[in-house]
mmCIF file of C-alpha atoms in Angstrom:
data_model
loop_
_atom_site.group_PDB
_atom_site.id
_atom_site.type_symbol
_atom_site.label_atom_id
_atom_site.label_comp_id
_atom_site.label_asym_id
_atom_site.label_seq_id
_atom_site.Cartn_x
_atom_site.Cartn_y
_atom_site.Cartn_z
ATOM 1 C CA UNK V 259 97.679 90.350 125.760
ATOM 2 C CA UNK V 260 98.563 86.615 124.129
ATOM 3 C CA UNK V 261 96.754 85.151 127.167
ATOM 4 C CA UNK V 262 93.104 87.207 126.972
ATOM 5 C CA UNK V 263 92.988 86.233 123.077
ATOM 6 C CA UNK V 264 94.397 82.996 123.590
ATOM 7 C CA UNK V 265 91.109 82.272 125.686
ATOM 8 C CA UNK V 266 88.349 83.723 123.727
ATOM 9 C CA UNK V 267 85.141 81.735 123.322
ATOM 10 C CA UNK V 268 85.075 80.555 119.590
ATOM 11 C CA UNK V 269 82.603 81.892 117.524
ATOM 12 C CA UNK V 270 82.861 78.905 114.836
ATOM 13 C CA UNK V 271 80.957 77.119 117.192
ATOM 14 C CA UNK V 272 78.451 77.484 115.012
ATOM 15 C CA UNK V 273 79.285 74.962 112.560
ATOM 16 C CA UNK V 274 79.392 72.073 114.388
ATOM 17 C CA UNK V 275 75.619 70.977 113.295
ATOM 18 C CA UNK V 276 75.148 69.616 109.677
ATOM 19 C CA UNK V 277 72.321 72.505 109.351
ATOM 20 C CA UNK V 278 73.817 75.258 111.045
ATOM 21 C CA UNK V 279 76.644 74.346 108.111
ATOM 22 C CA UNK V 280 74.907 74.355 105.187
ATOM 23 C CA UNK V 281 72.740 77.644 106.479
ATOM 24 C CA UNK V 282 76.176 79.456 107.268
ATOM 25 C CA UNK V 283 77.637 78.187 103.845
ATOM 26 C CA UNK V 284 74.341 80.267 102.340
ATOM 27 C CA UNK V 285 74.620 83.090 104.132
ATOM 28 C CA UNK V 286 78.768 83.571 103.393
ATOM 29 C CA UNK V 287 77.875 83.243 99.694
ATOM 30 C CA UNK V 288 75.456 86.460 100.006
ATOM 31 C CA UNK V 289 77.428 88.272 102.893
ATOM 32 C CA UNK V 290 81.122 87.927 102.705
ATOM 33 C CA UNK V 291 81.890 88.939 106.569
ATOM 34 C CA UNK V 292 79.184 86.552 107.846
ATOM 35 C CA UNK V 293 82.282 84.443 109.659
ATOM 36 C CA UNK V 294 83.422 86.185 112.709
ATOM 37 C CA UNK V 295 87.068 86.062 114.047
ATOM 38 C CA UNK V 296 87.876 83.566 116.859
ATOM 39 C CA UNK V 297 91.093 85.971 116.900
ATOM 40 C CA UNK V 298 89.649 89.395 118.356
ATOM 41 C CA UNK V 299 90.104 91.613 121.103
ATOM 42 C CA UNK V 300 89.578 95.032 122.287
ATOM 43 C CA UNK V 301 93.033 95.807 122.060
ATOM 44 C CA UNK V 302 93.816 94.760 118.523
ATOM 45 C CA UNK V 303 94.898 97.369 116.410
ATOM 46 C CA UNK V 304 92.102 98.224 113.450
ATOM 47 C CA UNK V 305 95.326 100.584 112.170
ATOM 48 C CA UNK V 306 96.577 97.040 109.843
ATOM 49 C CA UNK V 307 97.761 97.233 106.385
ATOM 50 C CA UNK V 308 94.697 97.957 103.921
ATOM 51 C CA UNK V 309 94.481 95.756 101.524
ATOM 52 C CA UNK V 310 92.076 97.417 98.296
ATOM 53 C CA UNK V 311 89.024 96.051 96.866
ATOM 54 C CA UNK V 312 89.690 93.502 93.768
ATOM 55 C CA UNK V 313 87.554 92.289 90.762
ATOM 56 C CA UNK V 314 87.532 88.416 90.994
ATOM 57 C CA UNK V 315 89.667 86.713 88.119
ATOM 58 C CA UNK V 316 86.819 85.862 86.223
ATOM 59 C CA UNK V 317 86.091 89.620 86.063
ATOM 60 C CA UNK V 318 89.330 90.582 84.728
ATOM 61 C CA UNK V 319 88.303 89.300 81.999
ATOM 62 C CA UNK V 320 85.392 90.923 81.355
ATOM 63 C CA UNK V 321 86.955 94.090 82.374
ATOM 64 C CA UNK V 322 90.511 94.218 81.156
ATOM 65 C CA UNK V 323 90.178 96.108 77.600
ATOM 66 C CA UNK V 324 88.660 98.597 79.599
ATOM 67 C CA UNK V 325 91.064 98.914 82.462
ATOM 68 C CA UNK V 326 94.143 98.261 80.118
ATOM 69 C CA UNK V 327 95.133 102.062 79.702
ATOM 70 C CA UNK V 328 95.264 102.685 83.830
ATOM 71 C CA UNK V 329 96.694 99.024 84.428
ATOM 72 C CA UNK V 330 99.612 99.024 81.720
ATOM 73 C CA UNK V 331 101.267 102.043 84.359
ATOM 74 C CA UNK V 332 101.373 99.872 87.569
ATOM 75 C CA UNK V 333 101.853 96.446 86.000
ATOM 76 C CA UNK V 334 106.185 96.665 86.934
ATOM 77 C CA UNK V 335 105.917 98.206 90.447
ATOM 78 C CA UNK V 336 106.412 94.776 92.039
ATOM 79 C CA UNK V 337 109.484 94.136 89.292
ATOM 80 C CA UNK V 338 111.672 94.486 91.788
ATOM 81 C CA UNK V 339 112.170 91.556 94.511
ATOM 82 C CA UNK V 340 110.021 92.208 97.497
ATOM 83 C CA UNK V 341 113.055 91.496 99.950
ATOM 84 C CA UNK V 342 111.302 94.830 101.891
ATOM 85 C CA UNK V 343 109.214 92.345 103.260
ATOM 86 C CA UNK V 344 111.415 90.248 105.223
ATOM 87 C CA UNK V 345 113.910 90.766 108.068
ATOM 88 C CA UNK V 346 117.175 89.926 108.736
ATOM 89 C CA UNK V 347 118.476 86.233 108.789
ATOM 90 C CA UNK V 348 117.662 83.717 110.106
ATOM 91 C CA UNK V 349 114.036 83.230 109.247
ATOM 92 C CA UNK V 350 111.292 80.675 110.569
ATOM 93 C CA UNK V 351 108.739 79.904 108.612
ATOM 94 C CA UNK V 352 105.934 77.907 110.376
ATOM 95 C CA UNK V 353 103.225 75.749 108.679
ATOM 96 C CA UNK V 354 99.805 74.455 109.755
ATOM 97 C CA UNK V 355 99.351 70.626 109.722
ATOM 98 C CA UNK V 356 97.691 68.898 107.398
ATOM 99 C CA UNK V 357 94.415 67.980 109.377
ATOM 100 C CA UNK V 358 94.164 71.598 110.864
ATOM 101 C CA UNK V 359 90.787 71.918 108.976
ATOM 102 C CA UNK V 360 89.532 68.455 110.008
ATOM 103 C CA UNK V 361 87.340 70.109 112.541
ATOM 104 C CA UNK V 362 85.999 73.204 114.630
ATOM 105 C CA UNK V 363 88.616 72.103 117.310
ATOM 106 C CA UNK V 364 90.943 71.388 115.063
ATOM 107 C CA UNK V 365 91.106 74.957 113.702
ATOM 108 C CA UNK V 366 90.872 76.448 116.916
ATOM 109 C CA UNK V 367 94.038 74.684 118.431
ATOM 110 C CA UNK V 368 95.656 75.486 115.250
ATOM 111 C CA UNK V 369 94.620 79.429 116.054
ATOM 112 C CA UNK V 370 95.792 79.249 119.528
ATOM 113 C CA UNK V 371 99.460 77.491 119.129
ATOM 114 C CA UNK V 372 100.043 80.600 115.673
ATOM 115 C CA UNK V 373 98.881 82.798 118.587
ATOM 116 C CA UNK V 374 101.389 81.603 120.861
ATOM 117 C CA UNK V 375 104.053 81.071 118.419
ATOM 118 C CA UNK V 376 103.775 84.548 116.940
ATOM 119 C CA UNK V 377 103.607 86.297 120.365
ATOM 120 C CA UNK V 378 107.360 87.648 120.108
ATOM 121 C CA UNK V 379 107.320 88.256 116.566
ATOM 122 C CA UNK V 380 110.106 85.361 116.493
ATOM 123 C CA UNK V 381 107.880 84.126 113.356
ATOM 124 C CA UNK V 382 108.565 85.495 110.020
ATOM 125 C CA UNK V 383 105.982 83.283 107.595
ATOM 126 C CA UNK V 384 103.030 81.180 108.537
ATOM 127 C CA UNK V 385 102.020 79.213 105.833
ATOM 128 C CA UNK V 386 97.874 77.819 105.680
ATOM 129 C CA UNK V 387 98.234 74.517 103.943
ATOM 130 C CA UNK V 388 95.766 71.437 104.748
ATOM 131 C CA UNK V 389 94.827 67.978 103.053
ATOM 132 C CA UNK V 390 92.592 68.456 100.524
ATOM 133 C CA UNK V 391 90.746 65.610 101.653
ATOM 134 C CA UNK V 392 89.533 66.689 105.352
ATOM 135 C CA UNK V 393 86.090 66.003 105.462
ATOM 136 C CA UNK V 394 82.956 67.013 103.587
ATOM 137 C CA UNK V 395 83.616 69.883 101.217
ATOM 138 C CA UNK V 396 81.448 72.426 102.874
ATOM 139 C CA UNK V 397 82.581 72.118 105.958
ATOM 140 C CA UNK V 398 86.210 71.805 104.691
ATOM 141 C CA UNK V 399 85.688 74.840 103.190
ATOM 142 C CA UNK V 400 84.424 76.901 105.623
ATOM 143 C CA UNK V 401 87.038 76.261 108.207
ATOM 144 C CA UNK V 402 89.753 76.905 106.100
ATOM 145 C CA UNK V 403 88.564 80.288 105.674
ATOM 146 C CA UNK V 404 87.668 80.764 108.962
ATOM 147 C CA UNK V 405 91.198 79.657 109.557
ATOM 148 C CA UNK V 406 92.687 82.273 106.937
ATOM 149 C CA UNK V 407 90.486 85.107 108.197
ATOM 150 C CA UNK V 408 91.734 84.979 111.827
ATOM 151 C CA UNK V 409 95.428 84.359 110.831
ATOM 152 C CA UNK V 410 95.036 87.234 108.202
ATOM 153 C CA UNK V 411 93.732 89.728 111.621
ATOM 154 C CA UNK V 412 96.232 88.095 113.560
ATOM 155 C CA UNK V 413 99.059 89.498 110.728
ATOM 156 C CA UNK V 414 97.507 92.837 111.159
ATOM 157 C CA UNK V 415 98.989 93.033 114.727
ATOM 158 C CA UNK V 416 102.310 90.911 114.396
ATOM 159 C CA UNK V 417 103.491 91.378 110.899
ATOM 160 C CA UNK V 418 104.603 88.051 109.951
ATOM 161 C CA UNK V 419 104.068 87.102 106.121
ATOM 162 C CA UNK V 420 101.253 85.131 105.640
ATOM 163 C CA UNK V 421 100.482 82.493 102.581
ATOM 164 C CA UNK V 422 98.258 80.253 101.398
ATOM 165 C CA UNK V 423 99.370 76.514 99.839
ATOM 166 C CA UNK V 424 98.270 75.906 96.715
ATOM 167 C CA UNK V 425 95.132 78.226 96.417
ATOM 168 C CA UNK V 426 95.520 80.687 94.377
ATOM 169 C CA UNK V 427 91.425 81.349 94.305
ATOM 170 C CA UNK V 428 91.217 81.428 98.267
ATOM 171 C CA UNK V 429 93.686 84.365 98.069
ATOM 172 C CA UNK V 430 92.276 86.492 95.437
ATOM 173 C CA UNK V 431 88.713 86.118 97.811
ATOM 174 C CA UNK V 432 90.894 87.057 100.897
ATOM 175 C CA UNK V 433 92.419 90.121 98.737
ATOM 176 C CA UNK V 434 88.481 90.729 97.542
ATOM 177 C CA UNK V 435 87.617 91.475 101.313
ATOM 178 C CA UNK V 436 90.920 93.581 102.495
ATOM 179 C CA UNK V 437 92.425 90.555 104.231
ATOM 180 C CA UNK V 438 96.258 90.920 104.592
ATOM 181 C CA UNK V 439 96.689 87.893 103.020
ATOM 182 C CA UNK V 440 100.458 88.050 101.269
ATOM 183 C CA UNK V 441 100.195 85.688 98.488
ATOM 184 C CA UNK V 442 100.653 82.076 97.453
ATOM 185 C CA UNK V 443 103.173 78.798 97.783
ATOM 186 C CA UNK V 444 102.783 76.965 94.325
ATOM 187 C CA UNK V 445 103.840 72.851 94.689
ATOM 188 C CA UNK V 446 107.386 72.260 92.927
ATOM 189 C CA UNK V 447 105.395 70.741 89.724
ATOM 190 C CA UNK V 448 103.370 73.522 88.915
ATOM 191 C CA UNK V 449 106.210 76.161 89.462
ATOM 192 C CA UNK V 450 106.489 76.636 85.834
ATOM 193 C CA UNK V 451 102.826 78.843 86.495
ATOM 194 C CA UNK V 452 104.414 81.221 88.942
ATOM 195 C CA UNK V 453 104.824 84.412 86.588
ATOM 196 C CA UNK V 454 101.214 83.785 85.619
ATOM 197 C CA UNK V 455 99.791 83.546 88.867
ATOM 198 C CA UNK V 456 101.835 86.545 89.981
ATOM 199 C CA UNK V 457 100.606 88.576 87.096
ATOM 200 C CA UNK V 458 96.865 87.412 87.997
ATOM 201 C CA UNK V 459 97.383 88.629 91.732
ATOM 202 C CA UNK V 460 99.298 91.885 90.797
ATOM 203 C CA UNK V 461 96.886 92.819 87.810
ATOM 204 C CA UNK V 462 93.915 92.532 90.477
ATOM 205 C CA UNK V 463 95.472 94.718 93.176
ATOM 206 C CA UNK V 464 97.037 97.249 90.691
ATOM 207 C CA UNK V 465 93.510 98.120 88.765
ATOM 208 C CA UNK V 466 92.367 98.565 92.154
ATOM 209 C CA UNK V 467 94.930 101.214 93.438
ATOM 210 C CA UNK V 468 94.548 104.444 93.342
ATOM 211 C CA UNK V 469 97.659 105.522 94.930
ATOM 212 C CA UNK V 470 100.119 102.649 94.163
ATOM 213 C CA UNK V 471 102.450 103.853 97.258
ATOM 214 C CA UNK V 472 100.453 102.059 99.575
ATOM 215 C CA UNK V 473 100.895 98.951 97.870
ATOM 216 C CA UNK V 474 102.391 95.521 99.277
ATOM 217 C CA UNK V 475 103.954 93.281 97.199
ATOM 218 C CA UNK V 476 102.542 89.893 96.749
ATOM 219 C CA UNK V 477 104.915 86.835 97.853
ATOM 220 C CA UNK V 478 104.843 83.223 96.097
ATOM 221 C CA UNK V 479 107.092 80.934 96.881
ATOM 222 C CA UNK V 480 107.264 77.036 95.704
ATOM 223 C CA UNK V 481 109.798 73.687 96.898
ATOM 224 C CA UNK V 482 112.410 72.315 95.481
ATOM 225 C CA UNK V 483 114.428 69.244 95.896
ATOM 226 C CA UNK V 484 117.073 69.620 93.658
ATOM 227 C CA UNK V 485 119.571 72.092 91.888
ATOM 228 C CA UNK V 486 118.107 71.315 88.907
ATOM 229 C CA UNK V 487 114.249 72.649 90.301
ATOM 230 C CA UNK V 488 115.570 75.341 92.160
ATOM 231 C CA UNK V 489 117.247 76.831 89.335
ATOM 232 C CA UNK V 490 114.449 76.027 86.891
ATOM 233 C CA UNK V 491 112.118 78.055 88.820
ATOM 234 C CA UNK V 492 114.661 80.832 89.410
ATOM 235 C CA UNK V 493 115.328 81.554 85.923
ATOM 236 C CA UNK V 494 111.877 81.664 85.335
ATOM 237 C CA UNK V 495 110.792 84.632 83.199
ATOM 238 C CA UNK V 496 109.861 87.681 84.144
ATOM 239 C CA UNK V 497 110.893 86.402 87.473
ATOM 240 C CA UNK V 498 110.554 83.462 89.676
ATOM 241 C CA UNK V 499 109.159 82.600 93.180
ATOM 242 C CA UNK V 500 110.441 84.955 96.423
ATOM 243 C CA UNK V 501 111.505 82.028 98.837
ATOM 244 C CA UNK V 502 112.071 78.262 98.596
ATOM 245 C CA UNK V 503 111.539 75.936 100.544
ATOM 246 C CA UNK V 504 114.281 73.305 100.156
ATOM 247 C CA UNK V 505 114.612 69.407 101.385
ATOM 248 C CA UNK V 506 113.933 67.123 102.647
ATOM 249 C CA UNK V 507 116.573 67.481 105.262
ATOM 250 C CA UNK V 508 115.734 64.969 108.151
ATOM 251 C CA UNK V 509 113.498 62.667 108.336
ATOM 252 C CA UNK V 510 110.131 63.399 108.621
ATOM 253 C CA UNK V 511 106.792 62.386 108.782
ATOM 254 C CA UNK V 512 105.173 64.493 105.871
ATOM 255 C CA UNK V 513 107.616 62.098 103.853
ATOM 256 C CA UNK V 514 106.739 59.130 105.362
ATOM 257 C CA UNK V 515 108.587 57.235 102.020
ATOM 258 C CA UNK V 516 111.728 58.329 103.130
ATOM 259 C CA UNK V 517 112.593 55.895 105.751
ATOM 260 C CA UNK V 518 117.173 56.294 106.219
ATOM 261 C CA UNK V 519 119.640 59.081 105.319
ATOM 262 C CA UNK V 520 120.200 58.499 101.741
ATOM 263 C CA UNK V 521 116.991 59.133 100.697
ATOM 264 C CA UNK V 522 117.177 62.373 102.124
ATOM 265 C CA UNK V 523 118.210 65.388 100.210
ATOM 266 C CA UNK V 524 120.248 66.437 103.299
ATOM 267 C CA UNK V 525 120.703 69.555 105.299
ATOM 268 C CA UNK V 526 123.697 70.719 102.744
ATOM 269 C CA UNK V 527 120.829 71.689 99.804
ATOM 270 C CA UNK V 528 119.483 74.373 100.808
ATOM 271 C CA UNK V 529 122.949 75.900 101.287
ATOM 272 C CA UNK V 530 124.080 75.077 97.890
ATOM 273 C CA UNK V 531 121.140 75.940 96.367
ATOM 274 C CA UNK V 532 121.432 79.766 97.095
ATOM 275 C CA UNK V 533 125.116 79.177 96.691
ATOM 276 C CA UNK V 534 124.125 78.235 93.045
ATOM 277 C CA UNK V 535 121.676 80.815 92.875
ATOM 278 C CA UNK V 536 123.567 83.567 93.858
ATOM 279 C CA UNK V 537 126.215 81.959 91.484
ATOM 280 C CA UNK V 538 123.732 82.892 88.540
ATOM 281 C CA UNK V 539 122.624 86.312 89.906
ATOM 282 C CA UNK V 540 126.017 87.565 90.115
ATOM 283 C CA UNK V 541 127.097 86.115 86.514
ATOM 284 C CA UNK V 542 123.812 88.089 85.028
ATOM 285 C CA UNK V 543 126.322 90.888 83.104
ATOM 286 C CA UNK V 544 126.756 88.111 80.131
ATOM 287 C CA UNK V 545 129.621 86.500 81.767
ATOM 288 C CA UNK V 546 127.363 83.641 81.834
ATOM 289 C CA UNK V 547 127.001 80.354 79.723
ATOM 290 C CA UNK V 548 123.508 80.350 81.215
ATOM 291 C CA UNK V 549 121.186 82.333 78.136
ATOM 292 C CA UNK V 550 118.698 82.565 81.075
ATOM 293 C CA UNK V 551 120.722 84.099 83.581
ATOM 294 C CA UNK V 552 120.744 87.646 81.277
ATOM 295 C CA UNK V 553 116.985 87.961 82.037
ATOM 296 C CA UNK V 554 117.425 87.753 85.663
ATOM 297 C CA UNK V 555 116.509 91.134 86.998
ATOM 298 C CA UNK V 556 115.407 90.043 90.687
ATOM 299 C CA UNK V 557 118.395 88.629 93.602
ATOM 300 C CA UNK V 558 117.645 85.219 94.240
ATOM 301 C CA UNK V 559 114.798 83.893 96.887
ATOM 302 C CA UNK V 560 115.001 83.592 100.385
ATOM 303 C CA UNK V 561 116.248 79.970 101.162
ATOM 304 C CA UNK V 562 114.574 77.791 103.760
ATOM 305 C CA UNK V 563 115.153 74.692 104.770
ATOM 306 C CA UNK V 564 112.625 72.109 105.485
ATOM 307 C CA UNK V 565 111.909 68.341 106.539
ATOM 308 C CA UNK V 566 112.386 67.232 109.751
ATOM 309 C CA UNK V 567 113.470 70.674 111.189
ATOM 310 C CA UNK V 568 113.384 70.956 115.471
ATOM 311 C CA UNK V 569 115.361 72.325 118.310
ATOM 312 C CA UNK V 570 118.308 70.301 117.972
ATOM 313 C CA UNK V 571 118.993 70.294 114.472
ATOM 314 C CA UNK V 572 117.786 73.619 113.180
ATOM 315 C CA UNK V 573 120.927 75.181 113.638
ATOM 316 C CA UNK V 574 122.620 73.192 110.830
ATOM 317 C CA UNK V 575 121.321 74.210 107.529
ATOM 318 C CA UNK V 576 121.843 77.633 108.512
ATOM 319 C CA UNK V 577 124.874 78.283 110.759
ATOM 320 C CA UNK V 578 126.928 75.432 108.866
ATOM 321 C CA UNK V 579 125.464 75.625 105.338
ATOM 322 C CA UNK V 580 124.648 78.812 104.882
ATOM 323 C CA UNK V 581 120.708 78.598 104.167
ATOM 324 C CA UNK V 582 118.627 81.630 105.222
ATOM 325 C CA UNK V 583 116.640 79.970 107.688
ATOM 326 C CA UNK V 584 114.095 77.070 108.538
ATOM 327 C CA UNK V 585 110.929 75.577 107.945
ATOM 328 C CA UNK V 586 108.842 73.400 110.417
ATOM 329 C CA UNK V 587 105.335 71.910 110.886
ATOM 330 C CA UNK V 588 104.993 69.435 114.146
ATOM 331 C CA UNK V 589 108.013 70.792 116.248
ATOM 332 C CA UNK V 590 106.227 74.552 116.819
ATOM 333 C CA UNK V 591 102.619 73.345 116.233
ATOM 334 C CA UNK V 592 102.943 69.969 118.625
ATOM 335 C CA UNK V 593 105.080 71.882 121.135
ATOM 336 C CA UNK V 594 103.132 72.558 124.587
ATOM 337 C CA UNK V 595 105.619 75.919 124.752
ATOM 338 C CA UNK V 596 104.899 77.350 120.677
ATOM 339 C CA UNK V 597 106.487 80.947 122.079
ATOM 340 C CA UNK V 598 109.350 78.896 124.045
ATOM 341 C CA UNK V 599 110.096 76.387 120.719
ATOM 342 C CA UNK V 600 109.892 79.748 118.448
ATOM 343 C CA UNK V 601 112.735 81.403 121.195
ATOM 344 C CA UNK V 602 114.766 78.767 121.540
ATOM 345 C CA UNK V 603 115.070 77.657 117.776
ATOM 346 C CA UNK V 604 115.780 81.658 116.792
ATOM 347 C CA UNK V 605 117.804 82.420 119.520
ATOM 348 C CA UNK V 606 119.907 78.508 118.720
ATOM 349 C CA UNK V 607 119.893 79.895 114.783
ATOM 350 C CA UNK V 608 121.012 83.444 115.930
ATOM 351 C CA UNK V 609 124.148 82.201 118.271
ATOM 352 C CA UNK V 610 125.098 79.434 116.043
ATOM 353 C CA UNK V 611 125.674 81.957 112.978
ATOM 354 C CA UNK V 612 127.293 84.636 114.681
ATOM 355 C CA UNK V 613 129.629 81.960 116.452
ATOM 356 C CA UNK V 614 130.729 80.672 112.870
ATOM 357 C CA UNK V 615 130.342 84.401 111.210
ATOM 358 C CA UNK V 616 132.952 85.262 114.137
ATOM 359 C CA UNK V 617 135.492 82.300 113.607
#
């Protein structure tokens, strides 16, 4: 059960001596399972989703003329917009803090309160994302994968979607070694790259199917605070990112610069912003003045809000707005009850929705 995993020993005890770092960093570049899982137990189901061997990007390269005959008849089975992957509204979308790779006990609370969080299966997306900066770049490096290789066997069990911020290399190693990793969340400036980097993660897993029916489809996402962004990465060609993440909504401290209301984008954006979307989806026949909107073949992402989300005020952009659910870092990760905060915030989302959808 939670509890038994929940108090494992860690096995990334190991790095907390320079040497013992450097000499694991060796042996991970010559044996790609060296790091063991803080997140194992008897009962854990070895039944997960498996994930096929890839060639590294820098392969592909090498590789593609070869390949192109077998590749060219799998390149469009993810064409279609991977909504299969999600539930039903609303959705909570959890994120790690940014210094959860600033140490070996850093990593392992950050384990611990996903573990707890995830427990119910009240979580639909965990996204990995860290500072850059925290600490040396070895170490750094090696906890943020041990960090994405426990959450990845943690997602074999639970099912939630699982994504890495701003990585894209990170993933296609994770994808190398059958981790159920799920794909990517590109920052708002570099959205314009999203068909790119989805054609670099779907080329890699299609040349490496053999039977493309037991294929997942990869999920990228990006944020947005504007109508202006969220539609410029919508209309993107041959299709855009699967979710959003939209605000700032409250105030928060990951935006420490916005300091009163009107700074804020407000808890009404991410409502209009599928409003607006949908708007362009459903205008797709030509009706349009839009020249984009004809190319649109996918429905439009799944809409979270974000920025100072909690218990209290969760309930808002969804039940009176209409977006499709919520982001949040501290409230879930800080909380000394993760499973309690994920139940009552779901459960608050849930009532509050039904109780308008009702009126």
């Amino acid at each position: 059960n939670a509890n038994e995993i929940n108090n494992q020993p860690s096995s990334i005890t190991m790095f907390h001596q320079p040497s013992a770092i450097i000499l694991a960093f060796t042996i991970l570049l010559w044996t790609p399972n060296a790091l063991s899982f803080i997140y194992s137990s008897s009962n854990l189901s070895t039944r997960g989703i498996r994930r096929p061997r890839i060639h590294s990007i820098y392969e592909d390269d090498c590789r593609r003329d070869a390949q192109s005959t077998q590749c060219h008849q799998t390149t469009d089975m993810h064409a279609t917009n991977s909504s299969e992957s999600w539930g039903s509204s609303p959705y909570l979308a959890i994120l790690t803090e940014p210094d959860a790779c600033a140490s070996v006990e850093r990593v392992e609370e950050t384990i611990r309160a996903i573990g707890q969080a995830t427990a119910d299966g009240g979580v639909d997306l965990v996204m990995v994302r860290v500072a850059a900066d925290d600490g040396p770049g070895i170490e750094s490096a090696l906890l943020k994968w041990a960090l994405l290789k426990n959450l990845a066997e943690m997602k074999r069990q639970r099912g939630f979607i699982l994504v890495v911020n701003d990585d894209v290399e990170i993933v296609l190693k994770a994808l190398s070694q059958n981790m159920t990793v799920d794909g990517v969340h590109v920052k708002e400036h570099k959205a314009g790259f999203i068909p790119s980097i989805r054609s670099k993660l779907e080329h890699a897993v299609t040349c490496s199917f053999k039977d493309n029916s037991n294929s997942i489809p990869i999920i990228i996402g990006t944020s947005c605070h504007s109508l202006e962004s969220a539609k410029r990465s919508y209309q993107l060609s041959p299709r855009g990112p699967d979710y959003l993440f939209v605000g700032t909504c409250y105030l928060t401290q990951s935006h420490p610069e916005k300091q009163s209301a009107d700074q804020l984008e407000g808890p009404s954006l991410p409502g209009r912003v599928k409003q607006e979307l949908y708007q362009i989806y459903d205008s797709k026949d030509g009706t349009s003045t839009s020249p984009q909107s004809n190319s649109i073949s996918s429905r439009p992402p799944i809409i979270f809000a974000i920025g100072g989300i909690d218990e209290q005020n969760c309930h808002e952009p969804v039940a009176r707005f209409g977006a499709d659910g919520v982001a949040t870092i501290r409230t879930v990760m800080q909380s000394s009850n993760p499973k309690g905060t994920v139940e009552q915030m779901k459960n608050t989302m849930q009532s509050r929705k039904d109780s308008i959808d009702n009126m």
